[in-house]
Coordinates of N, CA and C in Angstrom, one line a residue:
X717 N 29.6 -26.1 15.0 CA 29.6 -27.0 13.8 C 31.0 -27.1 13.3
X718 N 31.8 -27.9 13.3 CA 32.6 -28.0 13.1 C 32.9 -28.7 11.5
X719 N 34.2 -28.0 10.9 CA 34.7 -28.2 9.3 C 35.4 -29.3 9.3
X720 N 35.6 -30.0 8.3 CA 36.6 -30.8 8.1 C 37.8 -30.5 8.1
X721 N 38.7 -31.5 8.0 CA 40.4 -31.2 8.6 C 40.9 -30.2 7.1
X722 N 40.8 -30.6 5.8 CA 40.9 -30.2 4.8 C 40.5 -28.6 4.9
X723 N 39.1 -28.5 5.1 CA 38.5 -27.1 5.0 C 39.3 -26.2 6.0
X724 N 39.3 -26.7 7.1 CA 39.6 -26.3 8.9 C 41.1 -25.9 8.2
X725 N 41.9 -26.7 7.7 CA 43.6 -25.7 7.3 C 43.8 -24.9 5.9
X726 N 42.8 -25.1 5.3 CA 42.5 -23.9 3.9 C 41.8 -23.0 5.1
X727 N 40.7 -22.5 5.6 CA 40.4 -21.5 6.3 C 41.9 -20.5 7.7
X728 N 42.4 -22.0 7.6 CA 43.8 -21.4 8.2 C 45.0 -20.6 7.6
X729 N 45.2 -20.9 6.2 CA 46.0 -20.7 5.4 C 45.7 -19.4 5.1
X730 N 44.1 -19.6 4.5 CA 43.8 -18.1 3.8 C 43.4 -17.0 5.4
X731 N 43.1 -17.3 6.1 CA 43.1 -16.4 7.4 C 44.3 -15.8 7.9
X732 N 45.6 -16.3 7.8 CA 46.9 -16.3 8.1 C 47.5 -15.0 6.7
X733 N 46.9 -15.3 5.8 CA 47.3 -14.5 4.3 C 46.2 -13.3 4.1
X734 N 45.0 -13.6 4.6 CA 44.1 -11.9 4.7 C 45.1 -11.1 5.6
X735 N 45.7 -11.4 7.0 CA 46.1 -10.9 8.0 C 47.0 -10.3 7.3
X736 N 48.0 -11.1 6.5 CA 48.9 -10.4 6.0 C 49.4 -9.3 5.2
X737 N 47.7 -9.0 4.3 CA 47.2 -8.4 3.3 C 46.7 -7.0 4.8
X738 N 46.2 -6.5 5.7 CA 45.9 -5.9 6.7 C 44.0 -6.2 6.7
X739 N 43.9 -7.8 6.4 CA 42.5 -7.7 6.8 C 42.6 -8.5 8.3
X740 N 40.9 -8.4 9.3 CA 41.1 -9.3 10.7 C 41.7 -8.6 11.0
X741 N 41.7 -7.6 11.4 CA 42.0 -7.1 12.6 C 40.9 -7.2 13.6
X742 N 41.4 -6.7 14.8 CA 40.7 -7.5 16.0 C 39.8 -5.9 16.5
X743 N 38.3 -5.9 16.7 CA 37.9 -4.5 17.6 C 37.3 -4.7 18.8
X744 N 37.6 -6.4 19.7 CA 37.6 -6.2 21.1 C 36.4 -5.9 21.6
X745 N 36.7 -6.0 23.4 CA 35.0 -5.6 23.8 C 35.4 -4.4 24.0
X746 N 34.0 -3.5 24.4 CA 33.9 -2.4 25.1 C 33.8 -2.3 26.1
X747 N 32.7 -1.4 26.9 CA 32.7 -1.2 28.0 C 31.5 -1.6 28.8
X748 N 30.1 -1.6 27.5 CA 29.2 -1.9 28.0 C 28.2 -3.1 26.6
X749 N 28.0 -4.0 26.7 CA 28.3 -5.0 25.7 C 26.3 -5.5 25.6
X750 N 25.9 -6.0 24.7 CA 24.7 -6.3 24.6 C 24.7 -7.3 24.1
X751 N 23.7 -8.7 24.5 CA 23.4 -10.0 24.1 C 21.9 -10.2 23.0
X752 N 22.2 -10.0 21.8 CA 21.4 -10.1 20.3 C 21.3 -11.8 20.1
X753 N 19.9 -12.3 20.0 CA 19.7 -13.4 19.8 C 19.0 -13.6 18.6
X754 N 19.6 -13.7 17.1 CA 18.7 -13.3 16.4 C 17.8 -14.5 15.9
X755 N 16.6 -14.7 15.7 CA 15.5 -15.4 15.1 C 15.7 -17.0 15.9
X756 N 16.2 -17.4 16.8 CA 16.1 -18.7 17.6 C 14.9 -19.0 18.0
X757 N 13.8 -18.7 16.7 CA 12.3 -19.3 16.9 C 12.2 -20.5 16.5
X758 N 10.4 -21.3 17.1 CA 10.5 -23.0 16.6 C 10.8 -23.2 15.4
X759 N 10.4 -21.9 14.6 CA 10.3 -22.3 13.1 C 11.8 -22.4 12.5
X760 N 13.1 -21.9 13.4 CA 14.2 -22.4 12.9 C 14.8 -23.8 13.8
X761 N 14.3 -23.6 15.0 CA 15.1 -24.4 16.1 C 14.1 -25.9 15.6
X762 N 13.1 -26.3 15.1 CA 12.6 -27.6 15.0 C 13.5 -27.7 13.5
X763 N 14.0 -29.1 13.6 CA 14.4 -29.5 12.4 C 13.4 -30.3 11.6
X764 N 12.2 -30.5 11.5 CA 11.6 -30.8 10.4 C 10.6 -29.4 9.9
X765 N 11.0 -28.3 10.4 CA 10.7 -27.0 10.0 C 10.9 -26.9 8.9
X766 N 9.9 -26.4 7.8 CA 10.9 -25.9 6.3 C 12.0 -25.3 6.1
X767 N 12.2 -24.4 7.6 CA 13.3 -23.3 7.8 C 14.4 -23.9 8.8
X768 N 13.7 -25.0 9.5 CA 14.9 -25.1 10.7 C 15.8 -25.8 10.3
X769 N 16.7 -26.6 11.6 CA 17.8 -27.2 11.1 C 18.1 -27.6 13.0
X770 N 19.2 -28.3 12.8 CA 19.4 -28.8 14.3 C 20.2 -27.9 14.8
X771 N 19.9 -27.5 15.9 CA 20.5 -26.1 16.3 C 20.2 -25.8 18.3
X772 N 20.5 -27.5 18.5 CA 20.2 -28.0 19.8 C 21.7 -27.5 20.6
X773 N 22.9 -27.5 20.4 CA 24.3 -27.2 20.5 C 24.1 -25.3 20.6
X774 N 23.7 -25.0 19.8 CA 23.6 -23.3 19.8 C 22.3 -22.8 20.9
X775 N 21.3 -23.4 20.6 CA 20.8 -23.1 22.3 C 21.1 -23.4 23.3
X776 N 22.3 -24.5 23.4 CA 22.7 -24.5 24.9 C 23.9 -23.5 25.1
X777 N 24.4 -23.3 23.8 CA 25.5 -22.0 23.9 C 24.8 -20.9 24.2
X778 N 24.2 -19.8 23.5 CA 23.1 -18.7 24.1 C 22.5 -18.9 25.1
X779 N 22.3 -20.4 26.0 CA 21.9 -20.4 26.9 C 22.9 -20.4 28.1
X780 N 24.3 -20.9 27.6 CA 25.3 -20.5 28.8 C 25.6 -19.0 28.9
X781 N 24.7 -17.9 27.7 CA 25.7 -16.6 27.5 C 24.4 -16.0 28.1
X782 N 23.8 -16.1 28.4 CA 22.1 -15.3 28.7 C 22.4 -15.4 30.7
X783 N 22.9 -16.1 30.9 CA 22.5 -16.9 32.5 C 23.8 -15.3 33.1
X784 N 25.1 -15.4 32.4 CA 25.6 -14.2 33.2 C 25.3 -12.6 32.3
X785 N 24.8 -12.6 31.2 CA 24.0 -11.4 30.7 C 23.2 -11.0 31.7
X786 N 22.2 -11.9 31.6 CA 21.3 -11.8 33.1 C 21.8 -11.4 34.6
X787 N 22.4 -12.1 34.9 CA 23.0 -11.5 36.2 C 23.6 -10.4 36.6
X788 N 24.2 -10.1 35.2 CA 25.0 -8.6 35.7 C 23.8 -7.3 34.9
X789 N 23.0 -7.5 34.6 CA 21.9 -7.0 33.9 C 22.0 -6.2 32.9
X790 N 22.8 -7.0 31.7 CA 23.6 -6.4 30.6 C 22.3 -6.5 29.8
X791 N 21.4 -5.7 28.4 CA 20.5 -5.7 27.6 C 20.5 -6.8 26.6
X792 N 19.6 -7.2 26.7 CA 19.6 -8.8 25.9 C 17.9 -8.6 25.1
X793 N 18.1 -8.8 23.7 CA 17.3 -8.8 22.6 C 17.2 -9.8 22.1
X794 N 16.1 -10.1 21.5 CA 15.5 -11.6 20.5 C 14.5 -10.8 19.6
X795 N 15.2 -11.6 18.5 CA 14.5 -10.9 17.2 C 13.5 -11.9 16.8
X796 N 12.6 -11.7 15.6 CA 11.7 -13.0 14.6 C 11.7 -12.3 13.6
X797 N 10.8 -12.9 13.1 CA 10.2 -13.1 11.6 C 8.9 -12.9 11.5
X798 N 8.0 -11.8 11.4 CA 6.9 -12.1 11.1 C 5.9 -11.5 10.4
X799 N 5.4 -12.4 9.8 CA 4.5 -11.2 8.6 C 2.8 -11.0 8.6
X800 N 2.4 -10.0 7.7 CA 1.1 -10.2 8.3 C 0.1 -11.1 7.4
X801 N -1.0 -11.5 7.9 CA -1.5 -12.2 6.4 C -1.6 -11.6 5.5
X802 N -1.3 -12.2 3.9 CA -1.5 -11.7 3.0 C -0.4 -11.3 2.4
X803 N 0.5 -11.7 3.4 CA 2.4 -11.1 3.3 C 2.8 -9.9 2.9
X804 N 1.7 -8.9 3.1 CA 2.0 -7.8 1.9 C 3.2 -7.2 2.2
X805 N 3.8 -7.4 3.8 CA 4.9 -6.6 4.2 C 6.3 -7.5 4.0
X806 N 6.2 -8.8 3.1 CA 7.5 -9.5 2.7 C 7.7 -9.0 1.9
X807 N 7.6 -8.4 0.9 CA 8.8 -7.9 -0.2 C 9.0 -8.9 -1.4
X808 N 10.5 -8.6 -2.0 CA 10.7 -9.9 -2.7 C 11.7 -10.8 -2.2
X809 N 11.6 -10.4 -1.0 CA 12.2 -11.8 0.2 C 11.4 -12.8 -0.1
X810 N 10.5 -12.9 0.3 CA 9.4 -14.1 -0.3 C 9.3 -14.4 -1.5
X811 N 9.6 -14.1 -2.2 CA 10.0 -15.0 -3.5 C 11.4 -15.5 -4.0
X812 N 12.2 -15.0 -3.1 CA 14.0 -15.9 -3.3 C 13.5 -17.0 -2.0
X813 N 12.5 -17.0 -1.0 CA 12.8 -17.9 0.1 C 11.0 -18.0 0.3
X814 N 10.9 -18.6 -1.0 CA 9.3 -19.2 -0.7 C 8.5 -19.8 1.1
X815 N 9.4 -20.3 1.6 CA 9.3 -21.1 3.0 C 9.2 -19.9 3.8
X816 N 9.2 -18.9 3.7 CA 9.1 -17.9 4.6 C 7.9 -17.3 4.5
X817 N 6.7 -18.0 4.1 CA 5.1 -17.7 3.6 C 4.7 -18.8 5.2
X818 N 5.8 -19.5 6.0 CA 5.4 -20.4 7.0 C 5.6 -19.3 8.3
X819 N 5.9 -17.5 8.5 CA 6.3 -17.0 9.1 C 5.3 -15.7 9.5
X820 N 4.2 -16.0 9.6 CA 3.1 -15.4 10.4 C 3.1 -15.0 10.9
X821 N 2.7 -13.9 11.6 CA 2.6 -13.7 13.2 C 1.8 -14.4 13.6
X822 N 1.5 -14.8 13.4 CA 0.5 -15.6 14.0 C 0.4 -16.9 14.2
X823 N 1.5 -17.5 14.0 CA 2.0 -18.8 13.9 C 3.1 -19.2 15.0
X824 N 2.5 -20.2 15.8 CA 3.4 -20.3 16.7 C 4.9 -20.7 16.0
X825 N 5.0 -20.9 15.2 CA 6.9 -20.9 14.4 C 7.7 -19.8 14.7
X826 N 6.7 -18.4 15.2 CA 7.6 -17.1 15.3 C 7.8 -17.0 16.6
X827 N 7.4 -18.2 17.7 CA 7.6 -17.6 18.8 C 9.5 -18.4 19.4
X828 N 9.6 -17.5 20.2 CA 11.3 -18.1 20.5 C 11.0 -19.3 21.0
X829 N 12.4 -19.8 20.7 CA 12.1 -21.2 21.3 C 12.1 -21.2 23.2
X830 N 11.5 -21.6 23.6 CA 11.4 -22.0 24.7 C 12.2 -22.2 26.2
X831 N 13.0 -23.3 25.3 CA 14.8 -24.0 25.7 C 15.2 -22.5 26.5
X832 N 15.0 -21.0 25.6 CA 15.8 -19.9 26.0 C 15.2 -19.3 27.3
X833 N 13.9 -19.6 28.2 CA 13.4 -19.3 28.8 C 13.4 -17.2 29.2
X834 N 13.1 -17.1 27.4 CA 12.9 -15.4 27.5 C 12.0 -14.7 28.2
X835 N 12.5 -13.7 29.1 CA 11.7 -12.8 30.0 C 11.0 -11.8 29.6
X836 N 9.8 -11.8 30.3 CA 9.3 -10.4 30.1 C 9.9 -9.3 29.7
X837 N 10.9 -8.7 30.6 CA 11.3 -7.9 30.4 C 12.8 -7.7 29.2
X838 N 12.7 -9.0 28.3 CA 13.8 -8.8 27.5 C 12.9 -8.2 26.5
X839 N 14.0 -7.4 25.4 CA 13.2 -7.2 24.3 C 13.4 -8.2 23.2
X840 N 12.1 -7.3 21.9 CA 11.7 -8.3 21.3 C 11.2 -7.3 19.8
X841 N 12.4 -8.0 18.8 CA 12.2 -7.4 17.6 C 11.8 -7.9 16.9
X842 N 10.3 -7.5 15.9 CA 10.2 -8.6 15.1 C 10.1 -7.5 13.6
X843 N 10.8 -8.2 12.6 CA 11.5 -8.0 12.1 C 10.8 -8.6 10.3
X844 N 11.2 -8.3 9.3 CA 10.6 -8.5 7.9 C 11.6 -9.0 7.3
X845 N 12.9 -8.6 7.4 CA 13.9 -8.8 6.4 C 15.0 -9.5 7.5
X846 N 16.5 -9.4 6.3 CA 17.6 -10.2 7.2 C 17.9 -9.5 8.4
X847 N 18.2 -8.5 8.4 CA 19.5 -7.6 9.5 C 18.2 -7.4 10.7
X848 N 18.6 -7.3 11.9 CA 17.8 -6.8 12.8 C 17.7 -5.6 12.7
X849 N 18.9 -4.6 11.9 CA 18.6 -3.1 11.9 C 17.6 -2.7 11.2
X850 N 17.9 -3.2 9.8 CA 16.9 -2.8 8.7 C 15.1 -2.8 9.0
X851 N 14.7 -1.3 9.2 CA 13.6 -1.1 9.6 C 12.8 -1.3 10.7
X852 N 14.3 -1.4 11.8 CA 13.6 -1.9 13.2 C 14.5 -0.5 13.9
X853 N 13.9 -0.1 15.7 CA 14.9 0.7 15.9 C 16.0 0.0 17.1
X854 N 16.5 -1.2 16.6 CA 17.5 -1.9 17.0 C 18.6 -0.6 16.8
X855 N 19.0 -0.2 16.7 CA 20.1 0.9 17.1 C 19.5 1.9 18.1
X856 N 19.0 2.5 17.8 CA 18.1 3.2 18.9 C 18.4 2.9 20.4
X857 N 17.1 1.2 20.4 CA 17.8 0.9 21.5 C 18.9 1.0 22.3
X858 N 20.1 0.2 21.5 CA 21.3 0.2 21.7 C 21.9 1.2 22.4
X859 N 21.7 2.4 21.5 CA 22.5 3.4 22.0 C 22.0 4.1 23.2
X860 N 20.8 4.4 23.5 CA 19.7 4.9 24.5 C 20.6 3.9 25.7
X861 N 21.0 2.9 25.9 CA 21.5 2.0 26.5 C 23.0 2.1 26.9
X862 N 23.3 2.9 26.0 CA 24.7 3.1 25.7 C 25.5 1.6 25.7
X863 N 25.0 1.0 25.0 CA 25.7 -0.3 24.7 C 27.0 0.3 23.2
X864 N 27.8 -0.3 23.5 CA 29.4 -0.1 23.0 C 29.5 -1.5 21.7
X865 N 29.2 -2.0 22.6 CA 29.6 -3.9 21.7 C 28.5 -4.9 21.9
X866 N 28.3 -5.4 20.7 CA 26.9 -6.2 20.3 C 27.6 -7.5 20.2
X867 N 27.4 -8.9 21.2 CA 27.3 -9.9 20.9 C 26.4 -10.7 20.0
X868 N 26.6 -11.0 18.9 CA 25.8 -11.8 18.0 C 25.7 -13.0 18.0
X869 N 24.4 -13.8 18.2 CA 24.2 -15.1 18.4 C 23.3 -15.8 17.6
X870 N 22.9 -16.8 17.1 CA 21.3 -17.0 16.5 C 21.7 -17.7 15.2
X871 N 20.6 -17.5 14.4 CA 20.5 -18.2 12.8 C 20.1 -17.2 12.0
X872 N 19.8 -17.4 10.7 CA 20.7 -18.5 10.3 C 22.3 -17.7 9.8
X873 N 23.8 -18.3 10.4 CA 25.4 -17.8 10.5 C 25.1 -16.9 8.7
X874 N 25.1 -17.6 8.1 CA 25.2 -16.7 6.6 C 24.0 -16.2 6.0
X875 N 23.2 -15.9 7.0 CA 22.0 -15.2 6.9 C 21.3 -14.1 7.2
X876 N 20.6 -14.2 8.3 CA 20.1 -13.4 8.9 C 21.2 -12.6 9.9
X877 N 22.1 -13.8 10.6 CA 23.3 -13.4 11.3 C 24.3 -12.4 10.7
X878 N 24.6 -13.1 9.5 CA 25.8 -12.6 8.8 C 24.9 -10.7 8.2
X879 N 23.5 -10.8 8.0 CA 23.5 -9.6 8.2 C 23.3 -8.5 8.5
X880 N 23.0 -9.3 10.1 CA 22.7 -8.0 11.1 C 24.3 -7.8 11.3
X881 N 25.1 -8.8 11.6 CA 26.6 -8.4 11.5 C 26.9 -7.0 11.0
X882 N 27.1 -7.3 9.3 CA 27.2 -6.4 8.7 C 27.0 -5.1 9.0
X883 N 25.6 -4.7 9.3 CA 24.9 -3.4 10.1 C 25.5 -2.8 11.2
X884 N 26.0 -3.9 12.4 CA 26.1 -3.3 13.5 C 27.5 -3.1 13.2
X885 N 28.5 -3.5 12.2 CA 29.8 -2.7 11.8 C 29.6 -1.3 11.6
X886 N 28.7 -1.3 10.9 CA 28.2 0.2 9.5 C 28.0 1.1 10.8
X887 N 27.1 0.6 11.5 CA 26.8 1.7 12.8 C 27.7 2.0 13.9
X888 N 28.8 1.1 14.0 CA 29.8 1.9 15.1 C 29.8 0.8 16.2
X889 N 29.1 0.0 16.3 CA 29.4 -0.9 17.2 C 30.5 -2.1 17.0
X890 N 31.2 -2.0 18.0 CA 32.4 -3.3 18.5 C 31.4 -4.7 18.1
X891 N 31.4 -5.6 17.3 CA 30.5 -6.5 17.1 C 31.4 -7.4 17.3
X892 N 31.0 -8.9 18.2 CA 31.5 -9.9 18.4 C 30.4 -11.1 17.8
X893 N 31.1 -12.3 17.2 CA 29.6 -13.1 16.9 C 30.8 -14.4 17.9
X894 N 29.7 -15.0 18.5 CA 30.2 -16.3 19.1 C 29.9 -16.8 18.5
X895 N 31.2 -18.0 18.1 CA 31.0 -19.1 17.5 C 30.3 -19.8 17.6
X896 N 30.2 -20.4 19.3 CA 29.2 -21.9 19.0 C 27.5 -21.5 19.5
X897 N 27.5 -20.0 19.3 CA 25.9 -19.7 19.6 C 25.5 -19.3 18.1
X898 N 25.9 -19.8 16.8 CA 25.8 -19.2 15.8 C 25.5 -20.1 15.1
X899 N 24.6 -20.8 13.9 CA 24.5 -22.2 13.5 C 23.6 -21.7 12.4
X900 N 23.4 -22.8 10.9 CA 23.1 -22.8 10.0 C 22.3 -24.1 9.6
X901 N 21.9 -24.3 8.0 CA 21.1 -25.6 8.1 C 22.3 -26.4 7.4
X902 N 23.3 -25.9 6.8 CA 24.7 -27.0 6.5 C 26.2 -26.3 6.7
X903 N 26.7 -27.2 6.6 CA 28.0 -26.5 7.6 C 29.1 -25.9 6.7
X904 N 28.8 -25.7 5.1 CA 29.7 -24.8 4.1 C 29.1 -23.6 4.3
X905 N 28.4 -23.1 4.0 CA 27.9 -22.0 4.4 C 28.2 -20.9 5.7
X906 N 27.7 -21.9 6.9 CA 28.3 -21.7 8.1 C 29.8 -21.5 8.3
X907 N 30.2 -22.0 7.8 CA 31.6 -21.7 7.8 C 32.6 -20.7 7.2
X908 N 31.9 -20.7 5.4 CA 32.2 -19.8 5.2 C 32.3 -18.4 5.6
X909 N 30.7 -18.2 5.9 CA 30.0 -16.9 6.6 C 31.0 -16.7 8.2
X910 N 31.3 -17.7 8.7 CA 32.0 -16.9 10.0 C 33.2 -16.8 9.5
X911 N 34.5 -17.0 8.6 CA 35.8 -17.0 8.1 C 35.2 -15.4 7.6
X912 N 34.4 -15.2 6.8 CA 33.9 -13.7 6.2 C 34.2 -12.7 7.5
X913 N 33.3 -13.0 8.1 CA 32.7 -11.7 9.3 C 34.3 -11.5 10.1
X914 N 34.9 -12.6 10.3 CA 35.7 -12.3 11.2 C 36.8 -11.7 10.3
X915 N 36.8 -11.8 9.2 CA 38.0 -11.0 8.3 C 37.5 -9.3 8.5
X916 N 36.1 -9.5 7.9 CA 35.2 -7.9 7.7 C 35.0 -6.9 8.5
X917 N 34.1 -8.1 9.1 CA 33.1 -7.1 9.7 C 33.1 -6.8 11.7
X918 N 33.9 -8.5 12.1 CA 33.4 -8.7 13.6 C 34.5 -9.5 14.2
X919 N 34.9 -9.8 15.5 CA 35.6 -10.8 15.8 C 34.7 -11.8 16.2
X920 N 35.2 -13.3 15.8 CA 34.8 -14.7 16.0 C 35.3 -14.8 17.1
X921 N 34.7 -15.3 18.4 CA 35.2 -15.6 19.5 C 34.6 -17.1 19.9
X922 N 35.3 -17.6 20.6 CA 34.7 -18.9 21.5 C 33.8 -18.5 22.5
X923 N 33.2 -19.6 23.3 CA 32.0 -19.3 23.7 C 32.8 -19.2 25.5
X924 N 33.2 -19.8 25.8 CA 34.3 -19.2 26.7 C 34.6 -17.6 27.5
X925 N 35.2 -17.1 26.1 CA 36.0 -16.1 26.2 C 34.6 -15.0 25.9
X926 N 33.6 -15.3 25.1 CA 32.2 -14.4 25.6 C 31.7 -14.6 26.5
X927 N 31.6 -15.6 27.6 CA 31.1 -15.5 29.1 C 31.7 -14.9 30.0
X928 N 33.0 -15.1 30.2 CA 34.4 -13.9 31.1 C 34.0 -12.7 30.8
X929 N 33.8 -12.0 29.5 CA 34.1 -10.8 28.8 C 32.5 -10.7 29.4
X930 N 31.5 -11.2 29.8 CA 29.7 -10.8 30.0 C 29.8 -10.8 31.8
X931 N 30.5 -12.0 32.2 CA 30.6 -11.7 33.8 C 31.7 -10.5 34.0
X932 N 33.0 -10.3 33.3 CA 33.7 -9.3 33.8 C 33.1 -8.0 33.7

């Protein structure tokens, strides 16, 4: 999703002047790298979803980073959203984000979209709140795996994305979020949230330079 020329050289200006201040720094891959797909279910990927948005560009990005994950048989996770009836296990998430009463388990909206053609044997977190960590044992996994560095991919960028981000800093993992596998329902937000993370918490990489770094 790209910014306007205006926004795109203020995001350059003030990126150039955190650097300067010692924020951004860069923590690179590791050794053994994992592919996190977070919540790329219908209920975000349809755009006349209460929750979705067009996000046709970002599954074909996670779909170019899945194809050599897969091949070299690096651990690849997909998260959801799902509650039980009666929501008793939403919290007061459901009441800042009413539209999330459309996220059932039982509602085909929680299932992944399709487009990603997810396997049996990938895993599958499903999840109550934003971060994938929070109350899942998404680290667990990880580590049992000895995965080093978490690729972050999914919806929504200043959301759910921005923070599981967050988490997989706090925990020790090398976190990378690819840019164009990362998407929102409008593009200030999105933008903002990746200018953040890559200052904070993660490096922003191109979608490129995360498929070399998944085949190497």
């Amino acid at each position: 999703m790209a910014t306007t020329v205006g926004a795109a050289a203020e995001f350059a200006r003030l990126r150039a002047e955190f650097r300067d201040k010692g924020l951004g720094g860069r923590v690179g891959f590791g050794n053994r790298p994992a592919l996190l797909v977070v919540d790329m279910t219908c209920a975000f990927t349809d755009p006349d979803a209460p929750l979705g948005g067009n996000l046709g560009p970002q599954l074909a990005a996670i779909s170019a980073l899945l194809e050599p994950a897969r091949a070299t048989d690096l651990p690849v996770i997909f998260s959801t959203v799902g509650y039980e009836d009666g929501l008793a296990d939403a919290g007061m998430w459901i009441r800042k984000i009413p539209a999330n009463r459309t996220l059932l388990a039982s509602s085909p909206g929680t299932a992944v979209d399709p487009l990603l053609g997810r396997r049996p044997e990938e895993s599958m977190l499903v999840k109550k709140f934003p971060s994938c960590f929070f109350g899942t044992d998404l680290a667990t996994r990880l580590l049992s795996a000895g995965v080093d560095t978490l690729l972050v991919t999914g919806a929504t960028t200043s959301g759910c994305v921005r923070a599981t981000v967050v988490d997989a800093c706090s925990y020790g993992f090398r976190t990378i979020v690819v840019e164009e596998a990362v998407g929102d329902r409008a593009e200030l937000p999105h933008a903002a949230a990746l200018f953040d993370m890559d200052a904070k918490y993660a490096d922003v990489v191109g979608l490129d330079e995360a498929v070399a770094a998944l085949r190497g």
